[in-house]
PDB file of C-alpha atoms in Angstrom:
ATOM      1  CA  MET A  12       0.000   0.000   0.000  1.00 52.00           C
ATOM      2  CA  GLY A  13       1.430   3.375  -1.025  1.00 54.00           C
ATOM      3  CA  VAL A  14       1.502   6.594   0.983  1.00 56.00           C
ATOM      4  CA  LYS A  15      -1.412   8.043  -1.000  1.00 57.00           C
ATOM      5  CA  ASP A  16      -3.585   5.000  -0.349  1.00 58.00           C
ATOM      6  CA  LEU A  17      -2.640   5.051   3.336  1.00 53.00           C
ATOM      7  CA  LEU A  18      -3.630   8.711   3.699  1.00 54.00           C
ATOM      8  CA  LYS A  19      -6.898   8.004   1.921  1.00 54.00           C
ATOM      9  CA  ASN A  20      -7.856   4.922   3.916  1.00 55.00           C
ATOM     10  CA  ASP A  21      -6.538   5.858   7.367  1.00 59.00           C
ATOM     11  CA  VAL A  22      -8.464   8.830   8.768  1.00 62.00           C
ATOM     12  CA  TRP A  23      -5.929   9.878  11.381  1.00 69.00           C
ATOM     13  CA  ALA A  24      -2.941   9.322   9.089  1.00 74.00           C
ATOM     14  CA  GLY A  25      -4.247  11.969   6.692  1.00 71.00           C
ATOM     15  CA  ARG A  26      -4.973  14.435   9.457  1.00 78.00           C
ATOM     16  CA  ILE A  27      -1.593  13.968  11.102  1.00 84.00           C
ATOM     17  CA  PHE A  28       0.358  14.148   7.835  1.00 85.00           C
ATOM     18  CA  TYR A  29      -1.264  17.276   6.428  1.00 86.00           C
ATOM     19  CA  GLY A  30      -1.535  18.885   9.854  1.00 88.00           C
ATOM     20  CA  THR A  31       2.198  18.398  10.358  1.00 91.00           C
ATOM     21  CA  LEU A  32       2.883  19.818   6.906  1.00 92.00           C
ATOM     22  CA  ILE A  33       0.841  22.924   7.719  1.00 93.00           C
ATOM     23  CA  ALA A  34       2.689  23.313  11.028  1.00 94.00           C
ATOM     24  CA  VAL A  35       6.045  23.116   9.224  1.00 94.00           C
ATOM     25  CA  LEU A  36       4.976  25.780   6.728  1.00 93.00           C
ATOM     26  CA  LEU A  37       3.785  28.081   9.494  1.00 92.00           C
ATOM     27  CA  GLY A  38       7.073  27.501  11.308  1.00 92.00           C
ATOM     28  CA  VAL A  39       8.974  28.513   8.173  1.00 88.00           C
ATOM     29  CA  PHE A  40       6.803  31.623   7.943  1.00 89.00           C
ATOM     30  CA  ALA A  41       7.531  32.551  11.565  1.00 89.00           C
ATOM     31  CA  TRP A  42      11.260  32.030  10.979  1.00 86.00           C
ATOM     32  CA  LEU A  43      11.287  34.176   7.839  1.00 81.00           C
ATOM     33  CA  ALA A  44       9.128  36.908   9.354  1.00 80.00           C
ATOM     34  CA  GLY A  45      11.296  37.235  12.440  1.00 77.00           C
ATOM     35  CA  GLY A  46       9.985  40.062  14.584  1.00 78.00           C
ATOM     36  CA  ARG A  47       7.512  41.253  11.939  1.00 83.00           C
ATOM     37  CA  ILE A  48       4.949  38.478  12.209  1.00 86.00           C
ATOM     38  CA  LEU A  49       2.027  40.780  12.939  1.00 87.00           C
ATOM     39  CA  GLU A  50       2.923  43.030  10.008  1.00 88.00           C
ATOM     40  CA  THR A  51       3.214  40.207   7.477  1.00 89.00           C
ATOM     41  CA  LEU A  52       0.294  38.173   8.839  1.00 91.00           C
ATOM     42  CA  PRO A  53      -2.311  39.891   6.588  1.00 91.00           C
ATOM     43  CA  PHE A  54      -0.525  38.677   3.443  1.00 93.00           C
ATOM     44  CA  LEU A  55      -0.372  35.165   4.882  1.00 93.00           C
ATOM     45  CA  ALA A  56      -4.104  35.276   5.565  1.00 94.00           C
ATOM     46  CA  ILE A  57      -4.889  36.670   2.102  1.00 95.00           C
ATOM     47  CA  GLY A  58      -2.890  33.900   0.430  1.00 95.00           C
ATOM     48  CA  ALA A  59      -4.570  31.206   2.535  1.00 95.00           C
ATOM     49  CA  VAL A  60      -8.085  32.493   1.845  1.00 96.00           C
ATOM     50  CA  TYR A  61      -7.236  32.893  -1.849  1.00 95.00           C
ATOM     51  CA  ALA A  62      -6.185  29.250  -2.165  1.00 95.00           C
ATOM     52  CA  PHE A  63      -9.032  27.892  -0.033  1.00 95.00           C
ATOM     53  CA  VAL A  64     -11.678  29.696  -2.081  1.00 95.00           C
ATOM     54  CA  LEU A  65      -9.931  28.608  -5.283  1.00 95.00           C
ATOM     55  CA  TYR A  66     -10.186  24.892  -4.468  1.00 93.00           C
ATOM     56  CA  ARG A  67     -13.530  24.892  -2.668  1.00 92.00           C
ATOM     57  CA  VAL A  68     -15.590  27.464  -4.591  1.00 94.00           C
ATOM     58  CA  VAL A  69     -13.958  28.465  -7.878  1.00 94.00           C
ATOM     59  CA  SER A  70     -13.382  24.819  -8.818  1.00 92.00           C
ATOM     60  CA  GLN A  71     -17.120  24.566  -9.539  1.00 91.00           C
ATOM     61  CA  SER A  72     -16.350  26.366 -12.812  1.00 91.00           C
ATOM     62  CA  GLY A  73     -13.758  24.547 -14.877  1.00 88.00           C
ATOM     63  CA  ARG A  74     -12.742  27.556 -16.978  1.00 90.00           C
ATOM     64  CA  ALA A  75     -12.507  29.929 -14.003  1.00 93.00           C
ATOM     65  CA  PHE A  76     -10.500  27.372 -12.034  1.00 94.00           C
ATOM     66  CA  VAL A  77      -7.925  27.000 -14.815  1.00 93.00           C
ATOM     67  CA  VAL A  78      -7.640  30.772 -15.276  1.00 94.00           C
ATOM     68  CA  MET A  79      -7.196  31.451 -11.569  1.00 94.00           C
ATOM     69  CA  GLN A  80      -4.581  28.709 -11.295  1.00 92.00           C
ATOM     70  CA  TRP A  81      -2.500  30.644 -13.803  1.00 90.00           C
ATOM     71  CA  THR A  82      -2.460  33.555 -11.354  1.00 92.00           C
ATOM     72  CA  LEU A  83      -0.454  31.599  -8.756  1.00 90.00           C
ATOM     73  CA  LEU A  84       2.953  32.429 -10.202  1.00 89.00           C
ATOM     74  CA  LEU A  85       1.655  35.713 -11.617  1.00 93.00           C
ATOM     75  CA  ASN A  86       0.685  36.959  -8.155  1.00 94.00           C
ATOM     76  CA  TYR A  87       3.942  35.718  -6.677  1.00 93.00           C
ATOM     77  CA  PHE A  88       6.160  37.409  -9.271  1.00 92.00           C
ATOM     78  CA  THR A  89       4.111  40.599  -9.048  1.00 93.00           C
ATOM     79  CA  LEU A  90       4.578  40.705  -5.285  1.00 93.00           C
ATOM     80  CA  ILE A  91       8.306  40.081  -5.755  1.00 92.00           C
ATOM     81  CA  SER A  92       8.444  43.110  -8.066  1.00 91.00           C
ATOM     82  CA  ILE A  93       6.640  45.170  -5.435  1.00 91.00           C
ATOM     83  CA  ASP A  94       9.089  43.984  -2.764  1.00 89.00           C
ATOM     84  CA  VAL A  95      12.121  44.735  -4.928  1.00 88.00           C
ATOM     85  CA  SER A  96      10.777  48.195  -5.747  1.00 85.00           C
ATOM     86  CA  ASP A  97      10.272  48.764  -2.010  1.00 85.00           C
ATOM     87  CA  ARG A  98       6.736  50.031  -2.548  1.00 84.00           C
ATOM     88  CA  LEU A  99       5.519  48.547   0.715  1.00 84.00           C
ATOM     89  CA  ALA A 100       7.077  48.823   4.126  1.00 80.00           C
ATOM     90  CA  ILE A 101       6.830  45.068   4.679  1.00 84.00           C
ATOM     91  CA  PRO A 102       7.661  41.997   2.543  1.00 85.00           C
ATOM     92  CA  ALA A 103       4.609  40.559   0.831  1.00 89.00           C
ATOM     93  CA  SER A 104       5.688  37.817  -1.588  1.00 90.00           C
ATOM     94  CA  ALA A 105       6.990  35.183   0.851  1.00 90.00           C
ATOM     95  CA  PRO A 106       4.073  35.427   3.346  1.00 91.00           C
ATOM     96  CA  TRP A 107       1.566  35.281   0.498  1.00 93.00           C
ATOM     97  CA  PHE A 108       3.225  32.209  -1.010  1.00 93.00           C
ATOM     98  CA  VAL A 109       3.326  30.361   2.321  1.00 93.00           C
ATOM     99  CA  GLY A 110      -0.292  31.311   2.933  1.00 94.00           C
ATOM    100  CA  PHE A 111      -1.269  29.998  -0.482  1.00 94.00           C
ATOM    101  CA  LEU A 112       0.379  26.652   0.269  1.00 94.00           C
ATOM    102  CA  VAL A 113      -1.401  26.407   3.621  1.00 94.00           C
ATOM    103  CA  GLY A 114      -4.757  27.345   2.121  1.00 94.00           C
ATOM    104  CA  GLY A 115      -4.213  24.941  -0.761  1.00 93.00           C
ATOM    105  CA  ILE A 116      -3.588  22.053   1.625  1.00 93.00           C
ATOM    106  CA  ILE A 117      -6.644  22.901   3.722  1.00 92.00           C
ATOM    107  CA  GLY A 118      -8.965  23.537   0.794  1.00 91.00           C
ATOM    108  CA  GLY A 119      -7.629  20.829  -1.474  1.00 87.00           C
ATOM    109  CA  HIS A 120      -8.164  17.903   0.905  1.00 84.00           C
ATOM    110  CA  VAL A 121     -10.990  16.325   2.872  1.00 82.00           C
ATOM    111  CA  TRP A 122     -10.740  16.689   6.665  1.00 81.00           C
ATOM    112  CA  SER A 123     -13.763  14.776   7.939  1.00 78.00           C
ATOM    113  CA  GLY A 124     -15.661  11.616   7.141  1.00 72.00           C
ATOM    114  CA  ARG A 125     -14.471   8.445   5.498  1.00 72.00           C
ATOM    115  CA  GLY A 126     -12.601  10.325   2.785  1.00 72.00           C
ATOM    116  CA  THR A 127     -10.290  12.151   5.191  1.00 73.00           C
ATOM    117  CA  GLY A 128      -6.906  12.727   3.593  1.00 73.00           C
ATOM    118  CA  ALA A 129      -8.182  12.308   0.038  1.00 78.00           C
ATOM    119  CA  GLU A 130      -8.143  15.048  -2.552  1.00 80.00           C
ATOM    120  CA  PHE A 131     -11.219  17.274  -2.429  1.00 83.00           C
ATOM    121  CA  ARG A 132     -13.436  16.999  -5.479  1.00 83.00           C
ATOM    122  CA  GLN A 133     -16.587  18.862  -6.289  1.00 79.00           C
ATOM    123  CA  PRO A 134     -19.628  16.577  -5.946  1.00 77.00           C
ATOM    124  CA  ARG A 135     -21.174  18.009  -9.087  1.00 67.00           C
ATOM    125  CA  LYS A 136     -19.280  17.420 -12.311  1.00 65.00           C
ATOM    126  CA  ARG A 137     -19.838  19.082 -15.637  1.00 67.00           C
ATOM    127  CA  VAL A 138     -21.901  17.004 -18.016  1.00 66.00           C
ATOM    128  CA  LEU A 139     -21.773  17.627 -21.734  1.00 64.00           C
ATOM    129  CA  LYS A 140     -25.261  17.757 -23.220  1.00 68.00           C
ATOM    130  CA  GLU A 141     -26.308  16.141 -26.455  1.00 64.00           C
ATOM    131  CA  ASP A 142     -26.221  19.510 -28.249  1.00 63.00           C
ATOM    132  CA  GLY A 143     -22.573  20.020 -27.219  1.00 61.00           C
ATOM    133  CA  THR A 144     -23.171  22.609 -24.464  1.00 69.00           C
ATOM    134  CA  TYR A 145     -22.852  22.736 -20.682  1.00 74.00           C
ATOM    135  CA  ASP A 146     -25.234  23.838 -17.950  1.00 78.00           C
ATOM    136  CA  GLY A 147     -25.100  27.358 -16.537  1.00 82.00           C
ATOM    137  CA  GLY A 148     -26.838  29.103 -13.670  1.00 87.00           C
ATOM    138  CA  TRP A 149     -26.459  32.105 -11.441  1.00 91.00           C
ATOM    139  CA  ARG A 150     -23.828  30.356  -9.295  1.00 92.00           C
ATOM    140  CA  LEU A 151     -21.391  29.910 -12.189  1.00 93.00           C
ATOM    141  CA  ALA A 152     -22.095  33.437 -13.404  1.00 94.00           C
ATOM    142  CA  LEU A 153     -21.358  34.843  -9.942  1.00 96.00           C
ATOM    143  CA  ILE A 154     -18.126  32.837  -9.598  1.00 95.00           C
ATOM    144  CA  ASN A 155     -16.792  33.988 -12.967  1.00 96.00           C
ATOM    145  CA  ALA A 156     -17.841  37.594 -12.373  1.00 96.00           C
ATOM    146  CA  ALA A 157     -16.123  37.642  -8.974  1.00 97.00           C
ATOM    147  CA  CYS A 158     -12.933  36.164 -10.450  1.00 96.00           C
ATOM    148  CA  ALA A 159     -12.909  38.756 -13.239  1.00 97.00           C
ATOM    149  CA  VAL A 160     -13.356  41.582 -10.721  1.00 97.00           C
ATOM    150  CA  VAL A 161     -10.520  40.210  -8.577  1.00 96.00           C
ATOM    151  CA  LEU A 162      -8.203  39.992 -11.595  1.00 97.00           C
ATOM    152  CA  LEU A 163      -8.957  43.545 -12.699  1.00 96.00           C
ATOM    153  CA  ALA A 164      -8.538  44.781  -9.129  1.00 96.00           C
ATOM    154  CA  MET A 165      -5.139  43.105  -8.777  1.00 95.00           C
ATOM    155  CA  GLY A 166      -4.057  44.460 -12.143  1.00 95.00           C
ATOM    156  CA  THR A 167      -5.090  47.973 -11.139  1.00 95.00           C
ATOM    157  CA  VAL A 168      -3.461  47.845  -7.690  1.00 94.00           C
ATOM    158  CA  GLN A 169      -0.136  46.634  -9.023  1.00 93.00           C
ATOM    159  CA  LEU A 170      -0.228  49.417 -11.632  1.00 93.00           C
ATOM    160  CA  LEU A 171      -0.753  52.015  -8.915  1.00 92.00           C
ATOM    161  CA  LEU A 172       2.227  50.630  -7.003  1.00 91.00           C
ATOM    162  CA  LEU A 173       4.643  49.936  -9.851  1.00 91.00           C
ATOM    163  CA  SER A 174       3.856  52.134 -12.846  1.00 86.00           C
ATOM    164  CA  PRO A 175       0.826  54.443 -12.676  1.00 88.00           C
ATOM    165  CA  THR A 176       1.259  55.728 -16.223  1.00 89.00           C
ATOM    166  CA  PRO A 177      -1.212  56.135 -19.102  1.00 92.00           C
ATOM    167  CA  ALA A 178       0.731  53.588 -21.163  1.00 92.00           C
ATOM    168  CA  SER A 179       0.365  50.897 -18.496  1.00 92.00           C
ATOM    169  CA  VAL A 180      -3.339  51.642 -18.107  1.00 94.00           C
ATOM    170  CA  ALA A 181      -3.723  51.342 -21.878  1.00 95.00           C
ATOM    171  CA  VAL A 182      -2.016  47.934 -21.778  1.00 95.00           C
ATOM    172  CA  LEU A 183      -4.466  46.735 -19.116  1.00 95.00           C
ATOM    173  CA  ALA A 184      -7.467  47.957 -21.123  1.00 96.00           C
ATOM    174  CA  ALA A 185      -6.182  46.532 -24.426  1.00 96.00           C
ATOM    175  CA  ALA A 186      -5.408  43.178 -22.816  1.00 96.00           C
ATOM    176  CA  THR A 187      -8.894  42.939 -21.324  1.00 97.00           C
ATOM    177  CA  LEU A 188     -10.439  43.737 -24.696  1.00 97.00           C
ATOM    178  CA  ALA A 189      -8.221  41.175 -26.447  1.00 95.00           C
ATOM    179  CA  GLY A 190      -9.116  38.388 -24.014  1.00 95.00           C
ATOM    180  CA  TRP A 191     -12.800  39.252 -24.258  1.00 96.00           C
ATOM    181  CA  ALA A 192     -12.799  39.239 -28.070  1.00 95.00           C
ATOM    182  CA  LEU A 193     -10.888  35.948 -28.257  1.00 93.00           C
ATOM    183  CA  PHE A 194     -13.568  34.099 -26.267  1.00 93.00           C
ATOM    184  CA  ARG A 195     -16.586  36.192 -27.245  1.00 92.00           C
ATOM    185  CA  PHE A 196     -16.027  35.706 -30.987  1.00 92.00           C
ATOM    186  CA  PRO A 197     -13.849  32.604 -30.931  1.00 86.00           C
ATOM    187  CA  PRO A 198     -12.345  31.032 -34.041  1.00 86.00           C
ATOM    188  CA  ARG A 199     -12.016  27.298 -34.394  1.00 87.00           C
ATOM    189  CA  LEU A 200     -10.699  25.440 -31.374  1.00 84.00           C
ATOM    190  CA  GLY A 201      -7.267  24.773 -32.839  1.00 85.00           C
ATOM    191  CA  VAL A 202      -6.833  28.397 -33.919  1.00 88.00           C
ATOM    192  CA  ARG A 203      -7.990  29.695 -30.545  1.00 88.00           C
ATOM    193  CA  ASN A 204      -5.600  27.452 -28.651  1.00 85.00           C
ATOM    194  CA  GLY A 205      -2.808  28.629 -30.924  1.00 89.00           C
ATOM    195  CA  LEU A 206      -3.661  32.266 -30.217  1.00 89.00           C
ATOM    196  CA  LEU A 207      -3.479  31.547 -26.487  1.00 89.00           C
ATOM    197  CA  LEU A 208       0.249  30.972 -26.953  1.00 91.00           C
ATOM    198  CA  VAL A 209       0.564  34.651 -27.859  1.00 91.00           C
ATOM    199  CA  ILE A 210      -0.245  35.606 -24.245  1.00 91.00           C
ATOM    200  CA  PRO A 211       3.106  34.493 -22.736  1.00 92.00           C
ATOM    201  CA  VAL A 212       4.996  35.815 -25.780  1.00 94.00           C
ATOM    202  CA  VAL A 213       3.590  39.318 -25.287  1.00 94.00           C
ATOM    203  CA  PHE A 214       4.130  38.991 -21.534  1.00 94.00           C
ATOM    204  CA  PHE A 215       7.866  38.365 -21.912  1.00 93.00           C
ATOM    205  CA  ALA A 216       8.138  41.083 -24.552  1.00 94.00           C
ATOM    206  CA  LEU A 217       6.558  43.584 -22.155  1.00 93.00           C
ATOM    207  CA  ILE A 218       9.077  42.587 -19.490  1.00 92.00           C
ATOM    208  CA  PHE A 219      11.843  44.032 -21.661  1.00 92.00           C
ATOM    209  CA  VAL A 220       9.758  47.030 -22.723  1.00 91.00           C
ATOM    210  CA  GLY A 221       8.710  47.797 -19.163  1.00 88.00           C
ATOM    211  CA  GLY A 222      12.240  47.351 -17.858  1.00 86.00           C
ATOM    212  CA  ALA A 223      13.658  49.686 -20.484  1.00 87.00           C
ATOM    213  CA  SER A 224      11.018  52.358 -19.867  1.00 86.00           C
ATOM    214  CA  GLY A 225      10.843  52.007 -16.089  1.00 85.00           C
ATOM    215  CA  GLN A 226       7.254  50.724 -16.155  1.00 87.00           C
ATOM    216  CA  MET A 227       7.507  47.396 -14.355  1.00 88.00           C
ATOM    217  CA  GLY A 228       3.747  47.004 -14.092  1.00 91.00           C
ATOM    218  CA  MET A 229       3.220  46.527 -17.830  1.00 93.00           C
ATOM    219  CA  PRO A 230       3.673  42.729 -18.115  1.00 94.00           C
ATOM    220  CA  ALA A 231       1.462  41.962 -15.128  1.00 94.00           C
ATOM    221  CA  ALA A 232      -1.165  44.400 -16.427  1.00 95.00           C
ATOM    222  CA  TRP A 233      -1.228  42.490 -19.711  1.00 95.00           C
ATOM    223  CA  ALA A 234      -1.612  39.120 -17.976  1.00 96.00           C
ATOM    224  CA  TYR A 235      -4.309  40.236 -15.531  1.00 97.00           C
ATOM    225  CA  GLY A 236      -6.244  41.981 -18.291  1.00 96.00           C
ATOM    226  CA  VAL A 237      -6.189  39.030 -20.693  1.00 97.00           C
ATOM    227  CA  LEU A 238      -7.267  36.563 -18.006  1.00 96.00           C
ATOM    228  CA  ALA A 239     -10.118  38.819 -16.899  1.00 96.00           C
ATOM    229  CA  GLY A 240     -11.207  39.281 -20.513  1.00 96.00           C
ATOM    230  CA  ILE A 241     -11.248  35.513 -21.040  1.00 95.00           C
ATOM    231  CA  LEU A 242     -13.651  35.064 -18.138  1.00 95.00           C
ATOM    232  CA  ILE A 243     -15.887  37.919 -19.275  1.00 96.00           C
ATOM    233  CA  GLY A 244     -16.025  36.924 -22.930  1.00 94.00           C
ATOM    234  CA  GLY A 245     -16.247  33.190 -22.367  1.00 92.00           C
ATOM    235  CA  ARG A 246     -19.568  33.209 -20.509  1.00 93.00           C
ATOM    236  CA  TYR A 247     -23.228  33.991 -21.204  1.00 92.00           C
ATOM    237  CA  TRP A 248     -24.409  36.839 -18.970  1.00 94.00           C
ATOM    238  CA  SER A 249     -28.096  37.040 -19.831  1.00 90.00           C
ATOM    239  CA  GLY A 250     -30.990  35.006 -21.118  1.00 87.00           C
ATOM    240  CA  PRO A 251     -31.846  31.372 -20.487  1.00 86.00           C
ATOM    241  CA  ARG A 252     -28.175  30.348 -20.771  1.00 86.00           C
ATOM    242  CA  LEU A 253     -27.010  32.640 -17.977  1.00 90.00           C
ATOM    243  CA  GLY A 254     -23.712  31.411 -16.552  1.00 89.00           C
ATOM    244  CA  ALA A 255     -23.124  28.801 -19.249  1.00 89.00           C
ATOM    245  CA  PRO A 256     -19.704  28.817 -20.947  1.00 89.00           C
ATOM    246  CA  ARG A 257     -19.405  29.768 -24.583  1.00 88.00           C
ATOM    247  CA  PRO A 258     -18.134  27.160 -27.042  1.00 82.00           C
ATOM    248  CA  PRO A 259     -15.846  25.778 -28.352  1.00 75.00           C
ATOM    249  CA  PHE A 260     -14.883  23.386 -25.581  1.00 70.00           C
ATOM    250  CA  VAL A 261     -11.926  21.124 -25.095  1.00 59.00           C
ATOM    251  CA  VAL A 262     -13.701  17.780 -24.904  1.00 53.00           C
ATOM    252  CA  PRO A 263     -11.564  14.698 -24.319  1.00 49.00           C
ATOM    253  CA  GLY A 264     -11.916  12.346 -27.226  1.00 41.00           C
ATOM    254  CA  HIS A 265     -13.144   8.832 -26.861  1.00 40.00           C
ATOM    255  CA  ARG A 266     -10.570   6.150 -27.258  1.00 40.00           C
ATOM    256  CA  ARG A 267     -11.097   3.897 -30.173  1.00 44.00           C
ATOM    257  CA  ARG A 268     -11.585   0.366 -29.078  1.00 47.00           C
ATOM    258  CA  ARG A 269      -9.572  -2.231 -30.830  1.00 51.00           C
ATOM    259  CA  ARG A 270     -11.520  -5.092 -32.190  1.00 53.00           C
ATOM    260  CA  LYS A 271     -10.353  -8.436 -31.071  1.00 52.00           C
ATOM    261  CA  ARG A 272      -9.541 -10.656 -33.946  1.00 59.00           C
ATOM    262  CA  ARG A 273     -11.366 -13.890 -33.954  1.00 60.00           C
ATOM    263  CA  PRO A 274      -9.071 -16.872 -33.983  1.00 58.00           C
ATOM    264  CA  LYS A 275      -9.107 -18.600 -37.296  1.00 59.00           C
ATOM    265  CA  ALA A 276     -10.648 -22.033 -37.276  1.00 56.00           C
ATOM    266  CA  LYS A 277      -8.064 -24.720 -37.695  1.00 55.00           C
ATOM    267  CA  GLN A 278      -8.499 -26.711 -40.824  1.00 57.00           C
ATOM    268  CA  ALA A 279      -8.911 -30.361 -40.036  1.00 55.00           C
ATOM    269  CA  THR A 280      -6.433 -32.598 -41.794  1.00 57.00           C
ATOM    270  CA  PRO A 281      -8.199 -35.128 -44.002  1.00 58.00           C
ATOM    271  CA  ARG A 282      -8.062 -38.603 -42.678  1.00 59.00           C
ATOM    272  CA  ALA A 283      -7.122 -41.497 -44.851  1.00 56.00           C
ATOM    273  CA  PRO A 284      -9.800 -44.073 -45.578  1.00 57.00           C
ATOM    274  CA  LYS A 285      -9.796 -47.072 -43.318  1.00 56.00           C
ATOM    275  CA  ASN A 286      -9.404 -49.519 -46.165  1.00 57.00           C
ATOM    276  CA  GLN A 287      -6.379 -47.598 -47.543  1.00 52.00           C
ATOM    277  CA  ALA A 288      -2.984 -48.335 -46.078  1.00 50.00           C
ATOM    278  CA  THR A 289      -1.116 -45.359 -44.738  1.00 48.00           C
ATOM    279  CA  GLU A 290       2.439 -44.676 -45.805  1.00 48.00           C
ATOM    280  CA  PRO A 291       5.072 -45.275 -43.164  1.00 47.00           C
ATOM    281  CA  ALA A 292       6.518 -42.123 -41.642  1.00 46.00           C
ATOM    282  CA  ALA A 293       9.962 -41.141 -42.805  1.00 44.00           C
ATOM    283  CA  ARG A 294      12.671 -41.767 -40.299  1.00 44.00           C
TER     284      ARG A 294
END
């Protein structure tokens, strides 16, 4: 029995293992914070709540969950830029990252019942209808709207701290419009997925442009804007399909079953007549 099976089957083993892991992370946080625990504690709490809500609430929407997962490293690198620029009086990146790990462990696992220690999964799974669409509802609409607002808020705050210039604001607005158009009027699935590769290319290009012009908030503004635009443009916001995602969808293909070949019937060797003498076998 492996460690994963043990944590899933033994209730107390899962609690002890993940509880110890959380205690170690909090100990690392206390060691790094030193005498500034109370000052850095808000960023730890924000990171923990962010991760917990991501795995327990946002995971109800597949598209929003994927988009918000992309913000893990984006938030971390943005906070590092803020720390390096000394825009805040306290360090923010390390406490936020530790808090995210703690919140991810708490929100990503089951802590009570027979499934203690197992990975948390939403009880309701998306079901593809016969017409090739998914269900919607006010809950999914609210989750995606809240995620889009959070992304735009983070993009705006980091601009105010790093580069509050008209050019950076224009990048945020253009990125939001680009993400919205890509999912509001999507091309074919293959073309759309290919265009998604442009997002990191532009991001790295803006790193050099922002570094040369002293506007370090440009690349993060592009990323936050595009991700928010994807959530806004990729969802129905009115009518009977409120909250439903817009096609096309990435649907896993069905594996083609291999047909088992029927064994060929063995041809029976003709027997010699009884009244006919058989030839002796060659030695």
